[in-house]
């Protein structure tokens, strides 16, 4: 099949490379000339494990190419995916669909022969109808179908999530379009991935409901962690105790500083907005958003308390800045709330992150960036773990203690065990554990 992917952000690039790896011929289109020039040279603009090799391999096999000119790519395609950004609109939190509709106009003017137009971007319910109307208006003659096919991949695990998903969701009632989608995902039939064919609006809502639920699950365990701290219980054991119940499930029950990233914050806001607009507000999501925002801000106070209530003039070493490990993405990362709040109280912040520092330099002011974890903690009054990178899991604790001015560790990801840290002589504070 010939596939065109419009947008080479996270979802577009990973989906494009994976479809090519399935054996389809894929052209990725982006307006950003610099980005396309880099991709043509084999440089990957994001940090995602395995992506560079996958792209290189498929380019060499002639199945994957990059261009700024969509004309030939759209004209010849069996399926054109819209995988452009849908950021939160300033002011009301609604998804900004400008790029989606621009792509729809472009597809309309260029498509030729039966074309399946697939929205992979996360879009509010009803967007597929709008895309269809946009295309129809411009090209009443065109033979096409608009399909919703949300993407559930996680940053840092994107390739395996795409190739071994829990499910694929396809929203369309047109049999001919379903056939094209079946062909595209045929390699997944081998590992018996469930493919859910549903109506387009339902498919659009599935994506928001999934992200809303996961954000709520994390927020639930974060609030239970606060209660654990108050009553002297252990949140990890509570999470295990409830997670073994199949109805609840073990995943996404790690308490921490609050969720961030490119999806949960944006999608929960958009879901909230859609629900309000339709006079069916979802209070659980509204609360989730409020509690998570407050939590990120509260984390700075937790650090200040661990340092005896005053951080003025103190140096705080921060290990991990990205919103989670295995990405260089800083979008809505808890560090963006925590670091400035500490600085406002007079602390000096020195930070290290394996992949996120380039991005962090644009987003954080007056932070000294270190070359590694030990360099970061040298002579600091405390060390704070904000992201659970693997390389922070097995630090030489004696070396770290020697380097620190005071042996204070605030572990917002529960990387270490309290008993072990106490035995090493650290003053250790974590999340939801005595
Ligand atoms: C998420 C969804 O998982 C994915 O299906 C969707 O397509 C995009 O949004 P992503 O944002 O890449 O993926 O990261 P994810 O691993 O889900 O983590 C999101 C945030 O939740 C991170 O800040 C992470 O630290 C936090 N989190 C996750 C927790 O605090 N605790 C957990 O148990 C799990």
Coordinates of C-alpha atoms and ligand atoms in Angstrom, one line a residue:
X1 CA 0.0 0.0 0.0
X2 CA 1.1 3.6 -0.6
X3 CA 0.9 5.6 2.6
X4 CA 1.4 9.4 3.1
X5 CA 1.9 10.7 6.5
X6 CA 1.3 14.4 7.0
X7 CA 3.3 15.7 10.0
X8 CA 6.6 14.3 11.3
X9 CA 6.1 14.9 15.0
X10 CA 6.3 12.0 17.4
X11 CA 3.2 10.1 16.2
X12 CA 3.8 10.9 12.5
X13 CA 7.4 9.9 12.4
X14 CA 7.0 6.7 14.5
X15 CA 3.8 5.6 12.6
X16 CA 5.5 6.3 9.2
X17 CA 8.6 4.4 10.1
X18 CA 6.6 1.5 11.5
X19 CA 4.2 1.3 8.5
X20 CA 7.2 1.2 6.2
X21 CA 8.7 -1.6 8.3
X22 CA 5.4 -3.5 7.8
X23 CA 6.3 -3.4 4.1
X24 CA 4.2 -0.4 2.9
X25 CA 5.7 2.5 0.9
X26 CA 5.5 5.5 3.1
X27 CA 6.2 9.2 2.3
X28 CA 6.4 11.5 5.3
X29 CA 5.5 15.1 4.6
X30 CA 6.3 18.2 6.7
X31 CA 6.3 21.9 6.0
X32 CA 9.4 22.4 8.2
X33 CA 12.2 22.4 5.7
X34 CA 14.9 22.1 8.3
X35 CA 13.3 19.1 9.8
X36 CA 12.9 17.3 6.4
X37 CA 16.5 18.1 5.5
X38 CA 17.7 16.5 8.7
X39 CA 15.5 13.5 8.2
X40 CA 16.7 13.1 4.7
X41 CA 20.3 12.9 6.1
X42 CA 19.1 10.3 8.6
X43 CA 19.1 12.6 11.6
X44 CA 16.2 12.0 13.9
X45 CA 14.8 15.2 15.5
X46 CA 13.6 13.5 18.7
X47 CA 15.1 11.0 21.1
X48 CA 13.3 7.7 20.8
X49 CA 15.0 4.4 21.4
X50 CA 15.3 2.4 18.2
X51 CA 13.8 5.0 15.9
X52 CA 17.1 6.0 14.2
X53 CA 17.9 2.5 13.1
X54 CA 14.3 1.8 12.0
X55 CA 14.2 4.9 9.8
X56 CA 17.7 4.2 8.4
X57 CA 16.8 0.7 7.5
X58 CA 13.5 1.5 5.8
X59 CA 15.1 4.4 3.9
X60 CA 17.8 2.1 2.6
X61 CA 15.1 -0.5 1.6
X62 CA 13.4 2.3 -0.4
X63 CA 10.2 2.1 1.6
X64 CA 10.5 5.3 3.5
X65 CA 11.1 8.9 2.2
X66 CA 10.7 12.4 3.4
X67 CA 9.6 15.5 1.5
X68 CA 8.2 19.0 1.9
X69 CA 6.2 18.7 -1.3
X70 CA 3.0 16.8 -0.7
X71 CA 1.7 16.8 -4.3
X72 CA 3.0 13.5 -5.6
X73 CA 2.7 11.8 -2.2
X74 CA -1.0 12.6 -1.8
X75 CA -1.9 12.0 -5.5
X76 CA -0.6 8.5 -5.4
X77 CA -1.6 7.5 -1.9
X78 CA -4.1 4.8 -0.9
X79 CA -4.2 6.3 2.6
X80 CA -3.2 9.7 3.8
X81 CA -2.7 10.1 7.5
X82 CA -3.1 13.4 9.3
X83 CA -0.6 13.3 12.1
X84 CA -0.2 17.0 12.8
X85 CA -0.1 18.6 16.2
X86 CA -3.3 19.5 18.1
X87 CA -1.9 21.7 20.9
X88 CA -4.1 23.2 23.6
X89 CA -5.6 26.4 22.4
X90 CA -4.6 29.4 24.6
X91 CA -7.4 30.5 26.9
X92 CA -9.9 27.7 26.8
X93 CA -7.8 24.5 26.7
X94 CA -9.7 23.2 23.6
X95 CA -7.6 21.3 21.0
X96 CA -6.3 23.7 18.3
X97 CA -7.3 22.1 15.0
X98 CA -5.8 24.7 12.7
X99 CA -3.2 22.2 11.4
X100 CA -5.7 19.4 11.0
X101 CA -8.0 21.6 8.7
X102 CA -5.0 23.0 6.8
X103 CA -4.0 19.4 6.1
X104 CA -7.5 18.5 5.0
X105 CA -7.6 21.4 2.5
X106 CA -4.3 20.3 1.1
X107 CA -5.4 16.7 0.8
X108 CA -8.6 17.8 -0.9
X109 CA -6.8 19.8 -3.6
X110 CA -4.3 17.0 -4.4
X111 CA -6.0 13.7 -4.0
X112 CA -6.7 11.5 -6.9
X113 CA -8.7 8.3 -7.1
X114 CA -10.2 6.6 -4.0
X115 CA -8.3 7.8 -1.0
X116 CA -8.7 7.0 2.7
X117 CA -8.0 10.0 4.8
X118 CA -7.1 8.9 8.3
X119 CA -6.9 11.2 11.4
X120 CA -4.2 9.9 13.7
X121 CA -3.8 13.2 15.5
X122 CA -5.8 13.2 18.8
X123 CA -8.9 15.2 17.8
X124 CA -12.1 16.0 19.6
X125 CA -15.3 14.2 18.8
X126 CA -16.8 15.4 15.5
X127 CA -13.5 16.5 13.9
X128 CA -13.8 13.6 11.4
X129 CA -17.2 15.1 10.3
X130 CA -15.6 18.5 9.8
X131 CA -12.6 17.1 7.9
X132 CA -15.1 15.2 5.6
X133 CA -17.1 18.4 5.1
X134 CA -14.0 20.4 4.3
X135 CA -12.9 17.9 1.7
X136 CA -16.3 17.5 0.2
X137 CA -16.7 21.3 -0.2
X138 CA -13.5 21.7 -2.0
X139 CA -13.8 18.5 -4.1
X140 CA -17.5 17.4 -4.5
X141 CA -16.3 14.9 -7.1
X142 CA -13.7 13.2 -5.0
X143 CA -14.0 9.5 -3.9
X144 CA -12.8 9.3 -0.3
X145 CA -13.5 8.2 3.2
X146 CA -12.5 9.9 6.5
X147 CA -11.4 7.4 9.1
X148 CA -10.5 7.9 12.8
X149 CA -7.5 5.8 13.9
X150 CA -6.2 7.1 17.2
X151 CA -2.6 6.3 18.3
X152 CA -1.9 5.1 21.8
X153 CA 1.9 4.9 21.7
X154 CA 4.0 6.1 24.6
X155 CA 7.1 8.1 24.2
X156 CA 10.2 6.0 25.0
X157 CA 8.4 2.8 24.1
X158 CA 6.9 4.1 20.9
X159 CA 8.0 1.5 18.4
X160 CA 7.0 -1.5 20.5
X161 CA 3.7 0.2 21.3
X162 CA 3.0 0.7 17.6
X163 CA 4.1 -2.8 16.6
X164 CA 2.6 -4.7 19.5
X165 CA -0.3 -2.6 20.6
X166 CA -3.0 -3.8 23.0
X167 CA -5.5 -2.9 20.3
X168 CA -6.0 -0.9 17.2
X169 CA -9.1 1.3 17.0
X170 CA -10.6 2.2 13.6
X171 CA -13.6 4.5 13.3
X172 CA -15.5 4.3 10.0
X173 CA -18.7 2.8 8.8
X174 CA -17.5 2.4 5.2
X175 CA -16.6 -1.1 4.3
X176 CA -14.2 -0.1 1.5
X177 CA -12.2 2.1 4.0
X178 CA -12.2 -0.8 6.6
X179 CA -10.7 -3.0 3.9
X180 CA -7.8 -0.5 3.4
X181 CA -7.3 -0.2 7.1
X182 CA -7.2 -4.0 7.5
X183 CA -4.6 -4.2 4.8
X184 CA -2.5 -1.5 6.5
X185 CA -2.5 -3.3 9.8
X186 CA -2.4 -6.9 8.4
X187 CA 1.0 -7.7 10.0
X188 CA -0.6 -7.2 13.4
X189 CA -3.1 -10.0 12.7
X190 CA -0.2 -12.4 13.1
X191 CA 0.1 -11.6 16.8
X192 CA -3.7 -11.5 17.1
X193 CA -4.0 -7.8 18.0
X194 CA -7.6 -7.0 18.5
X195 CA -8.8 -4.5 15.9
X196 CA -11.9 -2.6 17.0
X197 CA -14.0 -1.3 14.1
X198 CA -16.4 1.2 15.3
X199 CA -18.2 4.4 14.4
X200 CA -16.0 7.5 13.8
X201 CA -17.2 9.6 16.7
X202 CA -16.9 6.6 19.1
X203 CA -13.3 6.1 17.9
X204 CA -12.4 9.7 18.5
X205 CA -13.8 9.5 22.0
X206 CA -12.0 6.3 22.8
X207 CA -8.7 8.1 22.7
X208 CA -9.7 10.8 25.1
X209 CA -11.4 8.4 27.4
X210 CA -8.3 6.2 27.5
X211 CA -6.0 9.1 28.3
X212 CA -8.5 10.6 30.8
X213 CA -8.8 7.3 32.6
X214 CA -5.0 6.8 32.8
X215 CA -4.5 10.4 34.1
X216 CA -7.2 9.7 36.7
X217 CA -5.6 6.4 37.7
X218 CA -2.2 8.1 38.3
X219 CA -3.9 11.0 40.2
X220 CA -5.8 8.5 42.4
X221 CA -2.6 6.7 43.5
X222 CA -0.9 10.1 44.0
X223 CA -3.7 11.1 46.4
X224 CA -3.5 7.7 48.1
X225 CA 0.3 8.4 48.5
X226 CA -0.5 11.6 50.4
X227 CA -2.8 9.7 52.7
X228 CA -0.1 7.0 53.1
X229 CA 2.2 9.7 54.3
X230 CA -0.4 11.0 56.8
X231 CA -1.2 7.6 58.2
X232 CA 2.1 5.8 58.0
X233 CA 1.3 3.3 55.2
X234 CA 3.3 2.3 52.1
X235 CA 1.8 3.4 48.7
X236 CA 3.8 0.8 46.7
X237 CA 2.3 -2.0 48.8
X238 CA -1.1 -0.5 48.5
X239 CA -0.6 -0.3 44.7
X240 CA 0.4 -3.9 44.6
X241 CA -2.4 -4.9 46.8
X242 CA -5.0 -3.3 44.6
X243 CA -3.3 -3.8 41.3
X244 CA -3.3 -7.6 41.6
X245 CA -7.1 -7.3 41.3
X246 CA -7.6 -7.8 37.6
X247 CA -10.4 -5.4 37.6
X248 CA -7.9 -2.6 38.6
X249 CA -4.7 -3.8 37.0
X250 CA -1.1 -3.2 38.1
X251 CA 0.0 -0.6 35.6
X252 CA 0.0 3.2 36.0
X253 CA -0.1 3.0 39.8
X254 CA 3.3 4.5 40.4
X255 CA 2.9 7.5 42.7
X256 CA 5.1 10.5 41.8
X257 CA 5.2 14.2 41.3
X258 CA 2.2 14.3 38.9
X259 CA 1.8 13.4 35.3
X260 CA 3.2 15.5 32.5
X261 CA 4.0 15.1 28.8
X262 CA 2.6 15.9 25.5
X263 CA -0.7 14.0 25.9
X264 CA -2.3 13.7 29.3
X265 CA -2.3 17.4 30.2
X266 CA -3.5 18.5 26.8
X267 CA -6.0 15.6 26.3
X268 CA -7.6 15.9 29.8
X269 CA -8.2 19.6 29.2
X270 CA -9.7 19.0 25.8
X271 CA -11.9 16.2 27.1
X272 CA -13.1 18.6 29.9
X273 CA -13.9 21.3 27.3
X274 CA -15.8 18.9 25.0
X275 CA -17.8 17.5 27.9
X276 CA -18.7 21.0 29.1
X277 CA -19.6 22.2 25.6
X278 CA -22.0 19.3 25.3
X279 CA -23.5 20.0 28.7
X280 CA -22.2 16.6 30.1
X281 CA -19.3 17.8 32.3
X282 CA -17.0 15.0 33.6
X283 CA -16.3 16.0 37.1
X284 CA -13.7 13.2 37.7
X285 CA -11.6 14.6 34.9
X286 CA -12.1 18.2 36.1
X287 CA -10.8 17.1 39.5
X288 CA -8.0 15.1 38.0
X289 CA -6.7 18.2 36.2
X290 CA -7.0 20.4 39.2
X291 CA -5.4 17.9 41.6
X292 CA -2.5 17.2 39.2
X293 CA -1.7 20.9 38.6
X294 CA -1.7 21.6 42.3
X295 CA 0.4 18.5 43.0
X296 CA 3.3 19.6 40.7
X297 CA 3.3 22.9 42.5
X298 CA 3.2 21.2 45.9
X299 CA 6.3 19.1 45.2
X300 CA 8.5 22.1 45.7
X301 CA 7.2 22.6 49.3
X302 CA 7.9 18.9 50.0
X303 CA 11.5 19.6 49.0
X304 CA 11.7 22.7 51.1
X305 CA 10.2 20.9 54.1
X306 CA 12.8 18.1 53.7
X307 CA 15.5 20.8 53.9
X308 CA 14.1 22.2 57.2
X309 CA 11.8 24.8 55.8
X310 CA 14.3 27.1 54.2
X311 CA 16.3 26.8 51.0
X312 CA 17.5 30.3 50.6
X313 CA 21.2 30.3 49.5
X314 CA 21.2 26.5 49.4
X315 CA 22.3 24.5 46.3
X316 CA 19.8 21.8 45.2
X317 CA 20.9 19.1 42.8
X318 CA 18.1 18.0 40.5
X319 CA 18.5 14.6 38.7
X320 CA 16.1 14.2 35.9
X321 CA 14.2 16.9 34.1
X322 CA 12.1 15.3 31.4
X323 CA 8.5 14.4 32.1
X324 CA 9.5 10.7 32.1
X325 CA 12.6 8.7 31.2
X326 CA 13.7 7.7 27.7
X327 CA 12.6 10.9 26.1
X328 CA 14.0 14.4 25.6
X329 CA 10.5 15.8 25.9
X330 CA 10.1 18.5 28.5
X331 CA 6.4 19.3 27.8
X332 CA 4.5 19.9 31.0
X333 CA 7.3 18.2 32.9
X334 CA 6.9 18.5 36.7
X335 CA 10.5 19.9 36.8
X336 CA 9.1 23.0 35.1
X337 CA 7.0 23.8 38.2
X338 CA 9.4 22.5 40.8
X339 CA 12.6 24.2 39.7
X340 CA 11.3 27.8 39.5
X341 CA 9.4 27.4 42.8
X342 CA 12.7 26.4 44.5
X343 CA 14.5 29.4 42.9
X344 CA 11.7 31.7 44.0
X345 CA 12.6 30.7 47.6
X346 CA 16.2 31.6 47.0
X347 CA 17.7 28.2 46.1
X348 CA 20.4 27.7 43.5
X349 CA 19.6 24.8 41.2
X350 CA 22.1 22.5 39.5
X351 CA 20.6 19.9 37.2
X352 CA 21.5 16.9 35.1
X353 CA 19.3 14.9 32.7
X354 CA 20.6 12.3 30.2
X355 CA 18.6 13.7 27.2
X356 CA 16.5 16.6 28.3
X357 CA 19.1 19.4 29.0
X358 CA 19.1 21.0 25.5
X359 CA 15.4 21.5 25.7
X360 CA 15.5 22.4 29.4
X361 CA 17.9 25.2 28.6
X362 CA 15.2 27.0 26.7
X363 CA 12.6 26.5 29.5
X364 CA 14.4 27.0 32.7
X365 CA 16.3 30.1 33.8
X366 CA 19.5 30.4 35.9
X367 CA 20.0 26.7 36.2
X368 CA 23.6 25.3 36.2
X369 CA 23.7 22.2 34.0
X370 CA 26.0 19.4 35.1
X371 CA 27.9 16.9 33.0
X372 CA 26.8 13.8 35.0
X373 CA 25.0 12.8 38.2
X374 CA 28.1 13.0 40.5
X375 CA 29.2 16.3 39.1
X376 CA 25.6 17.5 39.7
X377 CA 25.5 16.5 43.4
X378 CA 29.0 17.9 44.3
X379 CA 28.7 20.1 47.4
X380 CA 24.9 20.4 47.1
X381 CA 22.7 20.7 50.2
X382 CA 20.3 18.1 48.8
X383 CA 19.6 15.9 45.8
X384 CA 16.1 15.6 44.3
X385 CA 15.2 12.8 41.8
X386 CA 12.4 14.1 39.5
X387 CA 12.7 11.5 36.7
X388 CA 13.4 7.8 37.1
X389 CA 16.1 7.3 34.4
X390 CA 17.6 3.9 34.6
X391 CA 21.1 5.4 35.1
X392 CA 19.9 6.9 38.4
X393 CA 18.7 3.6 39.7
X394 CA 22.1 2.2 40.6
X395 CA 24.2 5.2 41.6
X396 CA 27.2 4.6 43.9
X397 CA 25.5 5.8 47.1
X398 CA 28.7 6.1 49.0
X399 CA 30.2 8.3 46.3
X400 CA 27.1 10.4 46.2
X401 CA 27.0 10.9 50.0
X402 CA 30.7 11.9 50.0
X403 CA 30.0 14.5 47.2
X404 CA 27.0 16.0 48.9
X405 CA 27.4 18.8 51.5
X406 CA 24.5 17.3 53.4
X407 CA 23.1 13.8 53.0
X408 CA 19.6 14.8 52.1
X409 CA 17.8 12.9 49.3
X410 CA 14.3 13.7 48.0
X411 CA 13.1 10.9 45.8
X412 CA 10.0 11.9 43.9
X413 CA 9.9 8.6 41.9
X414 CA 10.5 6.1 44.7
X415 CA 13.7 4.9 43.0
X416 CA 15.4 3.8 46.2
X417 CA 14.4 1.8 49.2
X418 CA 13.9 3.8 52.4
X419 CA 15.7 1.1 54.6
X420 CA 18.7 1.1 52.3
X421 CA 19.0 4.9 52.3
X422 CA 18.6 5.1 56.1
X423 CA 21.3 2.4 56.5
X424 CA 23.6 4.5 54.3
X425 CA 23.0 7.5 56.6
X426 CA 20.9 9.6 54.3
X427 CA 18.0 11.8 55.3
X428 CA 15.6 10.3 52.8
X429 CA 12.2 11.5 51.8
X430 CA 10.1 9.7 49.1
X431 CA 6.5 9.6 48.0
X432 CA 3.9 7.8 50.1
X433 CA 6.3 5.7 52.0
X434 CA 7.1 5.8 55.7
Ligands
LIG1 C1 0.6 8.7 27.1 C2 -0.2 7.5 26.9 O1 0.3 6.4 27.8 C3 -0.3 7.0 25.5 O2 -1.1 5.9 25.3 C4 -0.8 8.2 24.6 O3 -0.8 7.8 23.3 C5 0.1 9.4 24.9 O4 0.1 9.7 26.3 P1 3.2 9.4 27.2 O5 2.7 10.8 27.5 O6 4.3 9.1 26.2 O7 2.0 8.4 26.8 O8 3.7 8.8 28.6 P2 3.2 7.8 29.8 O9 4.2 6.7 29.9 O10 1.8 7.4 29.7 O11 3.4 8.8 31.1 C6 2.7 10.0 31.2 C7 3.0 10.7 32.5 O12 2.4 10.0 33.6 C8 4.4 10.8 32.8 O13 4.7 12.1 33.4 C9 4.7 9.7 33.8 O14 5.8 10.0 34.7 C10 3.4 9.7 34.6 N1 3.1 8.4 35.2 C11 2.8 7.3 34.5 C12 3.1 8.4 36.6 O15 3.3 9.4 37.3 N2 2.8 7.2 37.2 C13 2.5 6.0 36.5 O16 2.3 5.0 37.1 C14 2.6 6.1 35.1

